[in-house]
CSV table of C-alpha atoms and ligand atoms in Angstrom, one decimal:
chain,number,residue,atom,x,y,z
A,1173,UNK,CA,25.2,-46.2,-62.5
A,1174,UNK,CA,24.1,-43.3,-60.3
A,1175,UNK,CA,22.2,-43.9,-57.1
A,1176,UNK,CA,20.3,-40.7,-56.0
A,1177,UNK,CA,19.5,-40.9,-52.3
A,1178,UNK,CA,16.5,-38.9,-51.2
A,1179,UNK,CA,13.6,-38.4,-53.7
A,1180,UNK,CA,12.1,-35.1,-52.4
A,1181,UNK,CA,11.9,-31.7,-54.0
A,1182,UNK,CA,15.5,-31.7,-55.2
A,1183,UNK,CA,16.4,-35.4,-55.4
A,1184,UNK,CA,13.5,-36.4,-57.6
A,1185,UNK,CA,13.9,-33.8,-60.4
A,1186,UNK,CA,17.7,-34.3,-60.4
A,1187,UNK,CA,17.4,-38.0,-60.7
A,1188,UNK,CA,14.8,-37.6,-63.5
A,1189,UNK,CA,17.0,-35.1,-65.3
A,1190,UNK,CA,20.0,-37.4,-65.1
A,1191,UNK,CA,18.0,-40.3,-66.4
A,1192,UNK,CA,16.7,-38.4,-69.4
A,1193,UNK,CA,20.3,-37.5,-70.4
A,1194,UNK,CA,21.7,-40.9,-71.0
A,1195,UNK,CA,22.7,-41.8,-67.4
A,1196,UNK,CA,21.6,-45.0,-65.7
A,1197,UNK,CA,19.9,-43.9,-62.5
A,1198,UNK,CA,18.3,-45.6,-59.6
A,1199,UNK,CA,16.4,-43.4,-57.1
A,1200,UNK,CA,16.4,-44.5,-53.5
A,1201,UNK,CA,14.2,-43.2,-50.6
A,1202,UNK,CA,13.6,-44.7,-47.2
A,1203,UNK,CA,9.9,-43.7,-47.4
A,1204,UNK,CA,8.1,-46.8,-48.8
A,1205,UNK,CA,4.9,-44.9,-49.6
A,1206,UNK,CA,6.8,-42.4,-51.7
A,1207,UNK,CA,8.6,-45.1,-53.6
A,1208,UNK,CA,5.4,-47.0,-54.1
A,1209,UNK,CA,3.7,-43.8,-55.5
A,1210,UNK,CA,6.6,-43.3,-58.0
A,1211,UNK,CA,6.5,-47.0,-59.0
A,1212,UNK,CA,2.8,-46.6,-59.6
A,1213,UNK,CA,3.7,-44.0,-62.2
A,1214,UNK,CA,2.8,-40.9,-60.2
A,1215,UNK,CA,4.8,-37.9,-59.1
A,1216,UNK,CA,4.8,-36.8,-55.5
A,1217,UNK,CA,4.5,-33.1,-55.8
A,1218,UNK,CA,3.3,-30.4,-58.3
A,1219,UNK,CA,6.0,-28.6,-60.3
A,1220,UNK,CA,5.9,-27.1,-63.7
A,1221,UNK,CA,7.2,-29.7,-66.3
A,1222,UNK,CA,7.8,-32.4,-63.7
A,1223,UNK,CA,5.2,-34.9,-64.9
A,1224,UNK,CA,6.6,-34.8,-68.5
A,1225,UNK,CA,10.1,-35.2,-67.2
A,1226,UNK,CA,9.0,-38.1,-65.1
A,1227,UNK,CA,7.3,-39.9,-68.0
A,1228,UNK,CA,10.5,-39.4,-70.1
A,1229,UNK,CA,12.7,-40.7,-67.3
A,1230,UNK,CA,10.5,-43.8,-66.9
A,1231,UNK,CA,10.9,-44.5,-70.6
A,1232,UNK,CA,14.6,-44.0,-70.2
A,1233,UNK,CA,14.6,-46.7,-67.6
A,1234,UNK,CA,14.9,-45.0,-64.2
A,1235,UNK,CA,14.1,-47.3,-61.2
A,1236,UNK,CA,12.9,-46.4,-57.7
A,1237,UNK,CA,13.5,-48.4,-54.6
A,1238,UNK,CA,14.1,-48.3,-50.9
A,1239,UNK,CA,17.4,-50.1,-51.3
A,1240,UNK,CA,20.8,-48.5,-51.7
A,1241,UNK,CA,22.7,-49.7,-54.8
A,1242,UNK,CA,26.1,-51.0,-55.4
A,1243,UNK,CA,27.5,-48.5,-57.9
A,1244,UNK,CA,30.2,-46.0,-58.6
A,1245,UNK,CA,28.4,-42.7,-58.0
A,1246,UNK,CA,26.0,-41.6,-55.2
A,1247,UNK,CA,24.1,-38.3,-55.0
A,1248,UNK,CA,22.8,-37.5,-51.5
A,1249,UNK,CA,19.9,-35.2,-51.6
A,1250,UNK,CA,18.2,-35.5,-48.2
A,1251,UNK,CA,16.8,-32.7,-46.0
A,1252,UNK,CA,18.9,-30.7,-43.7
A,1253,UNK,CA,16.6,-29.3,-41.0
A,1254,UNK,CA,17.8,-26.8,-38.4
A,1255,UNK,CA,17.4,-26.6,-34.7
A,1256,UNK,CA,14.9,-23.8,-34.1
A,1257,UNK,CA,16.5,-22.9,-30.7
A,1258,UNK,CA,20.2,-22.8,-31.4
A,1259,UNK,CA,19.8,-22.1,-35.2
A,1260,UNK,CA,22.3,-24.8,-36.1
A,1261,UNK,CA,22.0,-27.3,-38.8
A,1262,UNK,CA,20.9,-30.8,-37.9
A,1263,UNK,CA,22.9,-33.1,-40.2
A,1264,UNK,CA,21.2,-36.3,-39.0
A,1265,UNK,CA,19.8,-37.3,-42.5
A,1266,UNK,CA,23.1,-36.6,-44.2
A,1267,UNK,CA,25.0,-38.6,-41.6
A,1268,UNK,CA,22.6,-41.6,-41.8
A,1269,UNK,CA,22.6,-41.5,-45.6
A,1270,UNK,CA,26.4,-41.4,-45.7
A,1271,UNK,CA,26.6,-44.4,-43.4
A,1272,UNK,CA,24.2,-46.4,-45.5
A,1273,UNK,CA,25.9,-45.4,-48.7
A,1274,UNK,CA,29.2,-46.7,-47.2
A,1275,UNK,CA,27.6,-50.1,-46.5
A,1276,UNK,CA,27.0,-50.5,-50.2
A,1277,UNK,CA,29.7,-48.4,-51.9
A,1278,UNK,CA,32.6,-50.2,-53.6
A,1279,UNK,CA,36.2,-49.0,-53.3
A,1280,UNK,CA,36.8,-45.7,-55.1
A,1281,UNK,CA,33.1,-44.7,-55.3
A,1282,UNK,CA,32.2,-41.0,-55.6
A,1283,UNK,CA,29.9,-39.6,-52.9
A,1284,UNK,CA,28.3,-36.3,-54.0
A,1285,UNK,CA,26.4,-34.4,-51.3
A,1286,UNK,CA,23.8,-32.0,-52.9
A,1287,UNK,CA,21.9,-31.2,-49.7
A,1288,UNK,CA,22.4,-27.7,-48.4
A,1289,UNK,CA,24.8,-27.7,-45.4
A,1290,UNK,CA,26.5,-25.0,-43.4
A,1291,UNK,CA,30.2,-24.3,-44.0
A,1292,UNK,CA,32.2,-26.9,-42.2
A,1293,UNK,CA,29.4,-29.5,-41.9
A,1294,UNK,CA,31.2,-32.0,-44.2
A,1295,UNK,CA,34.5,-31.6,-42.2
A,1296,UNK,CA,32.7,-32.0,-38.9
A,1297,UNK,CA,30.1,-34.7,-39.7
A,1298,UNK,CA,31.0,-36.6,-42.9
A,1299,UNK,CA,34.8,-36.9,-42.9
A,1300,UNK,CA,34.8,-38.5,-39.4
A,1301,UNK,CA,32.5,-41.2,-40.7
A,1302,UNK,CA,34.9,-41.9,-43.7
A,1303,UNK,CA,37.9,-42.0,-41.3
A,1304,UNK,CA,36.2,-44.2,-38.7
A,1305,UNK,CA,35.2,-46.6,-41.4
A,1306,UNK,CA,38.6,-46.5,-43.1
A,1307,UNK,CA,37.1,-45.3,-46.3
A,1308,UNK,CA,39.8,-42.8,-47.5
A,1309,UNK,CA,39.2,-44.3,-50.9
A,1310,UNK,CA,35.8,-42.5,-51.3
A,1311,UNK,CA,35.9,-39.5,-53.5
A,1312,UNK,CA,34.0,-36.8,-51.5
A,1313,UNK,CA,32.2,-34.0,-53.4
A,1314,UNK,CA,29.8,-31.2,-52.5
A,1315,UNK,CA,27.5,-30.0,-55.3
A,1316,UNK,CA,24.9,-27.8,-53.7
A,1317,UNK,CA,21.6,-27.6,-55.5
A,1318,UNK,CA,20.5,-24.2,-56.7
A,1319,UNK,CA,17.1,-24.7,-58.4
A,1320,UNK,CA,14.1,-22.6,-57.6
A,1321,UNK,CA,10.7,-24.3,-56.8
A,1322,UNK,CA,8.3,-23.2,-59.5
A,1323,UNK,CA,11.0,-23.3,-62.2
A,1324,UNK,CA,13.1,-26.3,-61.2
A,1325,UNK,CA,13.1,-28.2,-64.5
A,1326,UNK,CA,14.3,-25.1,-66.5
A,1327,UNK,CA,16.8,-24.2,-63.8
A,1328,UNK,CA,18.3,-27.7,-63.7
A,1329,UNK,CA,19.1,-27.3,-67.3
A,1330,UNK,CA,20.4,-23.7,-67.3
A,1331,UNK,CA,21.7,-22.7,-63.9
A,1332,UNK,CA,25.4,-22.4,-63.3
A,1333,UNK,CA,26.6,-24.9,-60.7
A,1334,UNK,CA,29.3,-25.2,-58.1
A,1335,UNK,CA,31.3,-28.4,-57.5
A,1336,UNK,CA,33.4,-28.6,-54.3
A,1337,UNK,CA,36.0,-31.4,-54.1
A,1338,UNK,CA,39.3,-32.1,-52.3
A,1339,UNK,CA,41.0,-33.2,-55.5
A,1340,UNK,CA,40.5,-30.8,-58.5
A,1341,UNK,CA,40.6,-33.8,-60.8
A,1342,UNK,CA,37.7,-35.4,-59.0
A,1343,UNK,CA,35.9,-32.0,-59.2
A,1344,UNK,CA,36.4,-31.9,-62.9
A,1345,UNK,CA,35.1,-35.4,-63.4
A,1346,UNK,CA,32.0,-34.6,-61.5
A,1347,UNK,CA,31.6,-31.4,-63.4
A,1348,UNK,CA,31.7,-33.6,-66.6
A,1349,UNK,CA,28.9,-35.8,-65.1
A,1350,UNK,CA,26.7,-32.7,-64.5
A,1351,UNK,CA,27.5,-31.3,-67.9
A,1352,UNK,CA,25.5,-34.2,-69.4
A,1353,UNK,CA,22.4,-32.1,-68.7
A,1354,UNK,CA,23.6,-28.8,-67.2
A,1355,UNK,CA,24.1,-26.1,-69.8
A,1356,UNK,CA,25.3,-23.5,-67.3
A,1357,UNK,CA,28.9,-22.7,-66.2
A,1358,UNK,CA,30.2,-25.2,-63.7
A,1359,UNK,CA,32.8,-23.8,-61.1
A,1360,UNK,CA,35.1,-26.2,-59.4
A,1361,UNK,CA,36.4,-25.3,-56.0
A,1362,UNK,CA,37.0,-26.9,-52.6
A,1363,UNK,CA,34.3,-28.3,-50.4
A,1364,UNK,CA,34.2,-25.6,-47.7
A,1365,UNK,CA,33.9,-22.8,-50.3
A,1366,UNK,CA,31.1,-24.7,-52.0
A,1367,UNK,CA,29.3,-25.1,-48.7
A,1368,UNK,CA,29.7,-21.4,-48.0
A,1369,UNK,CA,28.6,-20.1,-51.4
A,1370,UNK,CA,25.3,-21.9,-51.2
A,1371,UNK,CA,24.4,-20.4,-47.8
A,1372,UNK,CA,25.7,-17.0,-49.0
A,1373,UNK,CA,23.4,-17.0,-52.0
A,1374,UNK,CA,20.3,-17.6,-49.9
A,1375,UNK,CA,21.5,-15.1,-47.3
A,1376,UNK,CA,21.9,-12.5,-50.0
A,1377,UNK,CA,18.3,-13.0,-51.1
A,1378,UNK,CA,17.0,-13.0,-47.5
A,1379,UNK,CA,18.7,-9.7,-46.8
A,1380,UNK,CA,17.5,-8.1,-50.0
A,1381,UNK,CA,13.9,-9.2,-49.1
A,1382,UNK,CA,14.4,-7.9,-45.6
A,1383,UNK,CA,15.4,-4.5,-47.0
A,1384,UNK,CA,12.3,-4.3,-49.0
A,1385,UNK,CA,10.1,-5.4,-46.1
A,1386,UNK,CA,11.7,-2.7,-43.9
A,1387,UNK,CA,11.1,-0.2,-46.7
A,1388,UNK,CA,7.5,-1.2,-46.7
A,1389,UNK,CA,7.2,-0.4,-43.0
A,1390,UNK,CA,9.0,2.9,-43.5
A,1391,UNK,CA,6.8,3.9,-46.4
A,1392,UNK,CA,3.6,3.0,-44.3
A,1393,UNK,CA,4.8,5.3,-41.5
A,1394,UNK,CA,5.8,8.0,-44.0
A,1395,UNK,CA,2.7,7.7,-46.2
A,1396,UNK,CA,4.6,6.6,-49.3
A,1397,UNK,CA,3.8,3.9,-51.9
A,1398,UNK,CA,6.6,1.3,-51.4
A,1399,UNK,CA,5.9,-0.4,-54.8
A,1400,UNK,CA,6.3,2.9,-56.6
A,1401,UNK,CA,9.5,3.7,-54.6
A,1402,UNK,CA,11.0,0.3,-55.4
A,1403,UNK,CA,9.8,0.3,-59.1
A,1404,UNK,CA,11.5,3.6,-59.7
A,1405,UNK,CA,14.7,2.9,-57.6
A,1406,UNK,CA,15.1,-0.3,-59.6
A,1407,UNK,CA,15.4,1.8,-62.8
A,1408,UNK,CA,18.9,2.7,-61.5
A,1409,UNK,CA,21.4,0.5,-63.3
A,1410,UNK,CA,22.9,-0.8,-60.1
A,1411,UNK,CA,19.8,-1.1,-57.9
A,1412,UNK,CA,17.8,-4.3,-57.8
A,1413,UNK,CA,15.5,-4.4,-54.7
A,1414,UNK,CA,13.2,-7.5,-54.3
A,1415,UNK,CA,9.5,-7.2,-53.4
A,1416,UNK,CA,8.1,-6.8,-49.9
A,1417,UNK,CA,5.5,-9.3,-48.8
A,1418,UNK,CA,3.8,-11.1,-45.9
A,1419,UNK,CA,6.9,-12.9,-44.8
A,1420,UNK,CA,9.5,-15.3,-46.1
A,1421,UNK,CA,8.8,-19.0,-46.3
A,1422,UNK,CA,10.1,-22.2,-47.8
A,1423,UNK,CA,12.8,-24.5,-46.6
A,1424,UNK,CA,15.7,-22.3,-47.7
A,1425,UNK,CA,15.6,-18.6,-47.5
A,1426,UNK,CA,14.3,-18.4,-43.9
A,1427,UNK,CA,16.5,-21.4,-42.8
A,1428,UNK,CA,19.9,-21.4,-44.4
A,1429,UNK,CA,21.1,-17.9,-43.2
A,1430,UNK,CA,20.5,-19.0,-39.6
A,1431,UNK,CA,23.3,-21.5,-40.1
A,1432,UNK,CA,25.7,-18.5,-40.3
A,1433,UNK,CA,24.1,-16.8,-37.3
A,1434,UNK,CA,24.2,-20.1,-35.3
A,1435,UNK,CA,27.8,-20.7,-36.1
A,1436,UNK,CA,29.0,-17.1,-35.9
A,1437,UNK,CA,26.8,-15.5,-33.3
A,1438,UNK,CA,29.2,-12.7,-32.5
A,1439,UNK,CA,29.8,-11.7,-36.1
A,1440,UNK,CA,26.6,-12.3,-38.1
A,1441,UNK,CA,24.6,-9.4,-36.6
A,1442,UNK,CA,23.4,-7.8,-39.8
A,1443,UNK,CA,22.2,-11.2,-41.1
A,1444,UNK,CA,20.4,-11.8,-37.8
A,1445,UNK,CA,18.6,-8.5,-38.1
A,1446,UNK,CA,17.5,-9.2,-41.6
A,1447,UNK,CA,16.1,-12.6,-40.6
A,1448,UNK,CA,14.2,-11.0,-37.7
A,1449,UNK,CA,12.7,-8.4,-40.0
A,1450,UNK,CA,11.4,-11.1,-42.4
A,1451,UNK,CA,10.1,-13.1,-39.5
A,1452,UNK,CA,8.2,-10.1,-38.2
A,1453,UNK,CA,6.1,-9.7,-41.4
A,1454,UNK,CA,3.3,-12.3,-40.8
A,1455,UNK,CA,2.5,-10.6,-37.5
A,1456,UNK,CA,2.8,-7.2,-39.2
A,1457,UNK,CA,0.2,-8.3,-41.7
A,1458,UNK,CA,-2.1,-9.5,-38.9
A,1459,UNK,CA,-1.9,-6.1,-37.2
A,1460,UNK,CA,-2.6,-4.5,-40.5
A,1461,UNK,CA,-5.6,-6.8,-41.0
A,1462,UNK,CA,-7.0,-5.7,-37.6
A,1463,UNK,CA,-6.5,-2.1,-38.6
A,1464,UNK,CA,-8.4,-2.6,-41.8
A,1465,UNK,CA,-11.1,-4.5,-40.1
A,1466,UNK,CA,-11.6,-1.7,-37.6
A,1467,UNK,CA,-11.7,0.9,-40.3
A,1468,UNK,CA,-14.2,-1.1,-42.3
A,1469,UNK,CA,-16.4,-2.0,-39.3
A,1470,UNK,CA,-15.7,-5.7,-39.6
A,1471,UNK,CA,-15.8,-7.0,-36.0
A,1472,UNK,CA,-15.8,-10.8,-36.5
A,1473,UNK,CA,-12.6,-12.6,-37.7
A,1474,UNK,CA,-14.9,-15.3,-39.1
A,1475,UNK,CA,-15.9,-12.8,-41.8
A,1476,UNK,CA,-12.2,-12.6,-42.8
A,1477,UNK,CA,-10.6,-15.3,-45.1
A,1478,UNK,CA,-7.0,-16.0,-45.9
A,1479,UNK,CA,-6.2,-16.8,-49.6
A,1480,UNK,CA,-3.0,-18.8,-49.9
A,1481,UNK,CA,-1.3,-21.3,-47.7
A,1482,UNK,CA,1.8,-22.2,-49.7
A,1483,UNK,CA,5.1,-20.4,-49.1
A,1484,UNK,CA,4.9,-18.7,-52.5
A,1485,UNK,CA,3.0,-18.7,-55.8
A,1486,UNK,CA,2.4,-21.7,-58.0
A,1487,UNK,CA,4.0,-24.4,-55.7
A,1488,UNK,CA,2.2,-26.8,-53.3
A,1489,UNK,CA,4.9,-26.6,-50.6
A,1490,UNK,CA,3.7,-25.1,-47.3
A,1491,UNK,CA,6.9,-25.4,-45.3
A,1492,UNK,CA,7.5,-22.3,-43.1
A,1493,UNK,CA,4.9,-20.5,-45.1
A,1494,UNK,CA,3.9,-16.9,-44.0
A,1495,UNK,CA,0.3,-18.1,-43.7
A,1496,UNK,CA,1.3,-20.8,-41.2
A,1497,UNK,CA,3.5,-18.3,-39.4
A,1498,UNK,CA,0.6,-15.9,-39.2
A,1499,UNK,CA,-1.8,-18.6,-38.0
A,1500,UNK,CA,0.7,-19.5,-35.3
A,1501,UNK,CA,0.9,-15.9,-34.2
A,1502,UNK,CA,-2.9,-15.7,-34.1
A,1503,UNK,CA,-2.9,-18.6,-31.7
A,1504,UNK,CA,-0.4,-16.8,-29.5
A,1505,UNK,CA,-2.6,-13.7,-29.5
A,1506,UNK,CA,-5.6,-15.9,-28.5
A,1507,UNK,CA,-7.7,-14.6,-31.3
A,1508,UNK,CA,-7.7,-18.2,-32.5
A,1509,UNK,CA,-7.4,-19.3,-36.1
A,1510,UNK,CA,-11.0,-18.6,-36.8
A,1511,UNK,CA,-10.3,-17.2,-40.2
A,1512,UNK,CA,-11.1,-19.5,-43.1
A,1513,UNK,CA,-8.2,-20.6,-45.3
A,1514,UNK,CA,-8.2,-21.5,-49.0
A,1515,UNK,CA,-5.4,-22.4,-51.4
A,1516,UNK,CA,-6.2,-23.8,-54.8
A,1517,UNK,CA,-2.8,-25.6,-54.8
A,1518,UNK,CA,-3.3,-27.4,-51.5
A,1519,UNK,CA,-5.7,-30.3,-51.6
A,1520,UNK,CA,-4.7,-32.1,-48.4
A,1521,UNK,CA,-5.8,-30.7,-45.1
A,1522,UNK,CA,-3.1,-28.7,-43.5
A,1523,UNK,CA,-4.8,-26.4,-41.1
A,1524,UNK,CA,-8.1,-26.0,-39.2
A,1525,UNK,CA,-10.7,-24.0,-41.0
A,1526,UNK,CA,-9.3,-24.9,-44.4
A,1527,UNK,CA,-11.8,-25.2,-47.2
A,1528,UNK,CA,-11.4,-26.6,-50.6
A,1529,UNK,CA,-13.4,-24.5,-53.0
A,1530,UNK,CA,-13.8,-20.9,-53.8
A,1531,UNK,CA,-17.5,-21.0,-53.2
A,1532,UNK,CA,-17.1,-22.4,-49.7
A,1533,UNK,CA,-14.4,-19.9,-49.0
A,1534,UNK,CA,-16.4,-16.9,-50.0
A,1535,UNK,CA,-19.6,-17.8,-48.1
A,1536,UNK,CA,-20.3,-14.9,-45.7
A,1537,UNK,CA,-16.8,-13.4,-46.2
A,1538,UNK,CA,-16.4,-9.6,-46.0
A,1539,UNK,CA,-12.6,-9.4,-46.2
A,1540,UNK,CA,-9.8,-11.5,-47.8
A,1541,UNK,CA,-6.1,-11.4,-46.9
A,1542,UNK,CA,-4.3,-12.4,-50.1
A,1543,UNK,CA,-1.1,-14.1,-48.9
A,1544,UNK,CA,-0.1,-15.8,-52.1
A,1545,UNK,CA,-0.3,-14.6,-55.7
A,1546,UNK,CA,-1.0,-17.9,-57.4
A,1547,UNK,CA,-1.7,-17.7,-61.2
A,1548,UNK,CA,-5.3,-18.8,-60.4
A,1549,UNK,CA,-5.7,-15.6,-58.5
A,1550,UNK,CA,-6.4,-13.8,-61.8
A,1551,UNK,CA,-9.6,-15.9,-62.2
A,1552,UNK,CA,-10.5,-15.9,-58.5
A,1553,UNK,CA,-10.2,-12.1,-58.2
A,1554,UNK,CA,-13.4,-11.4,-60.2
A,1555,UNK,CA,-15.3,-13.4,-57.5
A,1556,UNK,CA,-13.6,-11.4,-54.7
A,1557,UNK,CA,-14.7,-8.1,-56.3
A,1558,UNK,CA,-17.2,-6.9,-53.7
A,1559,UNK,CA,-15.0,-7.8,-50.7
A,1560,UNK,CA,-12.4,-5.8,-48.9
A,1561,UNK,CA,-8.9,-7.1,-49.8
A,1562,UNK,CA,-5.7,-6.8,-47.9
A,1563,UNK,CA,-3.0,-7.3,-50.5
A,1564,UNK,CA,0.5,-7.6,-48.8
A,1565,UNK,CA,2.1,-9.0,-52.0
A,1566,UNK,CA,0.6,-6.2,-54.3
A,1567,UNK,CA,-0.9,-8.7,-56.7
A,1568,UNK,CA,-4.5,-7.6,-56.7
A,1569,UNK,CA,-4.2,-4.3,-58.6
A,1570,UNK,CA,-5.7,-1.0,-57.3
A,1571,UNK,CA,-9.1,-0.1,-56.1
A,1572,UNK,CA,-11.0,1.6,-53.2
A,1573,UNK,CA,-11.5,-1.8,-51.6
A,1574,UNK,CA,-7.9,-2.9,-51.8
A,1575,UNK,CA,-5.5,-2.2,-49.0
A,1576,UNK,CA,-1.7,-2.7,-49.3
A,1577,UNK,CA,1.0,-3.7,-46.8
B,843,LIG,N1,9.9,-13.6,-51.5
B,843,LIG,C1,9.5,-12.3,-51.1
B,843,LIG,N2,9.9,-11.3,-52.0
B,843,LIG,C2,10.6,-11.5,-53.1
B,843,LIG,C3,11.0,-12.8,-53.4
B,843,LIG,C4,10.6,-13.8,-52.6
B,843,LIG,O1,8.9,-12.0,-50.1
B,843,LIG,O2,10.9,-10.6,-53.9
B,843,LIG,C5,9.5,-14.7,-50.6
B,843,LIG,C6,8.7,-15.7,-51.3
B,843,LIG,O3,7.3,-15.4,-51.3
B,843,LIG,C7,8.9,-16.9,-50.4
B,843,LIG,C8,10.4,-16.7,-49.9
B,843,LIG,O4,10.7,-15.3,-50.2
B,843,LIG,O5,8.1,-16.9,-49.2
B,843,LIG,C9,11.4,-17.6,-50.6
B,843,LIG,O6,11.0,-17.7,-52.0
B,843,LIG,P1,12.1,-17.6,-53.2
B,843,LIG,O7,11.3,-17.7,-54.5
B,843,LIG,O8,12.9,-16.3,-53.0
B,843,LIG,O9,13.1,-18.7,-53.0
B,843,LIG,P2,13.0,-20.3,-52.8
B,843,LIG,O10,13.1,-20.6,-51.3
B,843,LIG,O11,11.8,-20.9,-53.5
B,843,LIG,O12,14.3,-20.8,-53.5
B,843,LIG,C10,15.6,-20.3,-53.0
B,843,LIG,C11,16.4,-19.9,-54.3
B,843,LIG,N3,17.6,-19.2,-53.8
B,843,LIG,C12,18.0,-18.1,-54.4
B,843,LIG,O13,17.4,-17.5,-55.4
B,843,LIG,C13,19.3,-17.5,-54.0
B,843,LIG,C14,16.8,-21.2,-55.1
B,843,LIG,O14,17.6,-20.8,-56.1
B,843,LIG,C15,17.5,-22.2,-54.2
B,843,LIG,O15,17.8,-23.4,-54.9
B,843,LIG,C16,16.5,-22.5,-53.0
B,843,LIG,O16,16.3,-21.3,-52.3
B,843,LIG,C17,17.2,-23.5,-52.1
B,843,LIG,O17,16.8,-24.7,-52.2
B,843,LIG,O18,18.2,-23.2,-51.4
C-alpha cells in the first residue's frame, strides 16, 4: 500500500493517478476540512481532467484520512515555503511529515519525498531525523514533482521523471513503481543531484522569462514591438525565448530559484538579477497603467479594473500572483487598491474590491488591465470592446484602444 502524505496541488493528483493504475493508495492530510471534502466526493481545486481522475480513483478504492498508515511506501508531498527575508527554504512541513511517517513506518519502508527542496535539504534536515531515531532501515528517496498546473493530469502521465536514491537498486525499484503510470523516461541518480535538478529546471524558466521581461522594457524605450522581436527571434533553430508579462507568480518559479540565491549568495548573482527583474514587473505594469490613464484623461483609479487574479491562465491558484503583487505595490504607493478586481476562476473572496460577475466589473469602468489570459477572456473581450485595455500579456489582439507592456 502507498500512503501519500499531503493532498494539495501535487499530492492529490499523484495519489489519484497511482490509484487508477492498480496501486492501493491511501491519501493523508492533516487538514480535516480538506479530507472531509474529498470524502464527500468533491475535489478541492480546479484542474483540467482532475474531476474525472478523482471519480476513477474513488471507483478504484482510494481512501482519504487524517491518519498516517502502516504500509511499505510513503510519498511526502507537502509544501516547502521559503523565508521571504533570508530566501532560504523552510523545511518544517517535510520535517514534521517525516517524523510522523516514522511513527507509523515498519522496518524497511520506503520514504519518497516529492516536495521541492533546495539541494542539501535532505542531508541537513531529513537524514538527522532518521539517525536520531535509529531508522537506518528506511529507504530514502527524492522524486521531485515536475507537473505544470493547468496540464497536470497529462504531464503526470507523460513527463520524464527523476528519482534520487542512495542505493541505485532502491532507485530502480521506485522507478518501477512510478512506471505503473509514468510513460516518460525515468532517470535514476543520487538524492542531491535530484534536489538540484528540480531547482535548476525552475531557475532556467525564471531566467528565460526575466530575459523576455527585460527585452520588453528595452523595446518600450527603443520603440520596438517586443512580441514581434521574440516571434521572429524564435524562428532561429536554437532560440526559444518565453513571453514577457506582468510578473511571475505561483509557488514555484518565483520561489525555488531563491533557494540557490539564499544558499549561495556570493555566487548566484545572475539568478538574483533575473528574479529581481521578474519581481519588478507588477510595479512596471502599474506605472504603465498610470501613463495610459494620463494619456487617455482617466483621472480616477476607480474607473480602472483589473481582470485576473490567479498567477496564470486557467488555474484557480492565486499564490504570489502578479495581481496580488501589484495590489501590494499600490498599497505601498498609497494610491490604495481602489481598482476593482474580477477573475472568472476565483469564486472565493481574496482581495478588497473583488467582484464576481462581468457586469458588476464593467459598471462605470473606462479602462481594464488584463493581467491573466484565461480562456474565458475570448468571450469577455467582446464586452470590453469600448474600454481602454492595457494588455501586458499580449492576449487581447490589436486595436487603437489596446496598449501593450
Ligand atoms: N510566465 C510568463 N511568461 C511565460 C511563461 C510563464 O510570464 O512565457 C509566468 C506565468 O504567467 C506565471 C509564472 O510565469 O505567473 C509561472 O508559470 P509557469 O506556467 O511558467 O510555471 P508553473 O509555476 O505553473 O509550473 C512550473 C513548471 N516548471 C517548469 O516548467 C520548469 C512545472 O513543470 C513545475 O512542476 C512547477 O513549476 C513546480 O511545481 O515546480
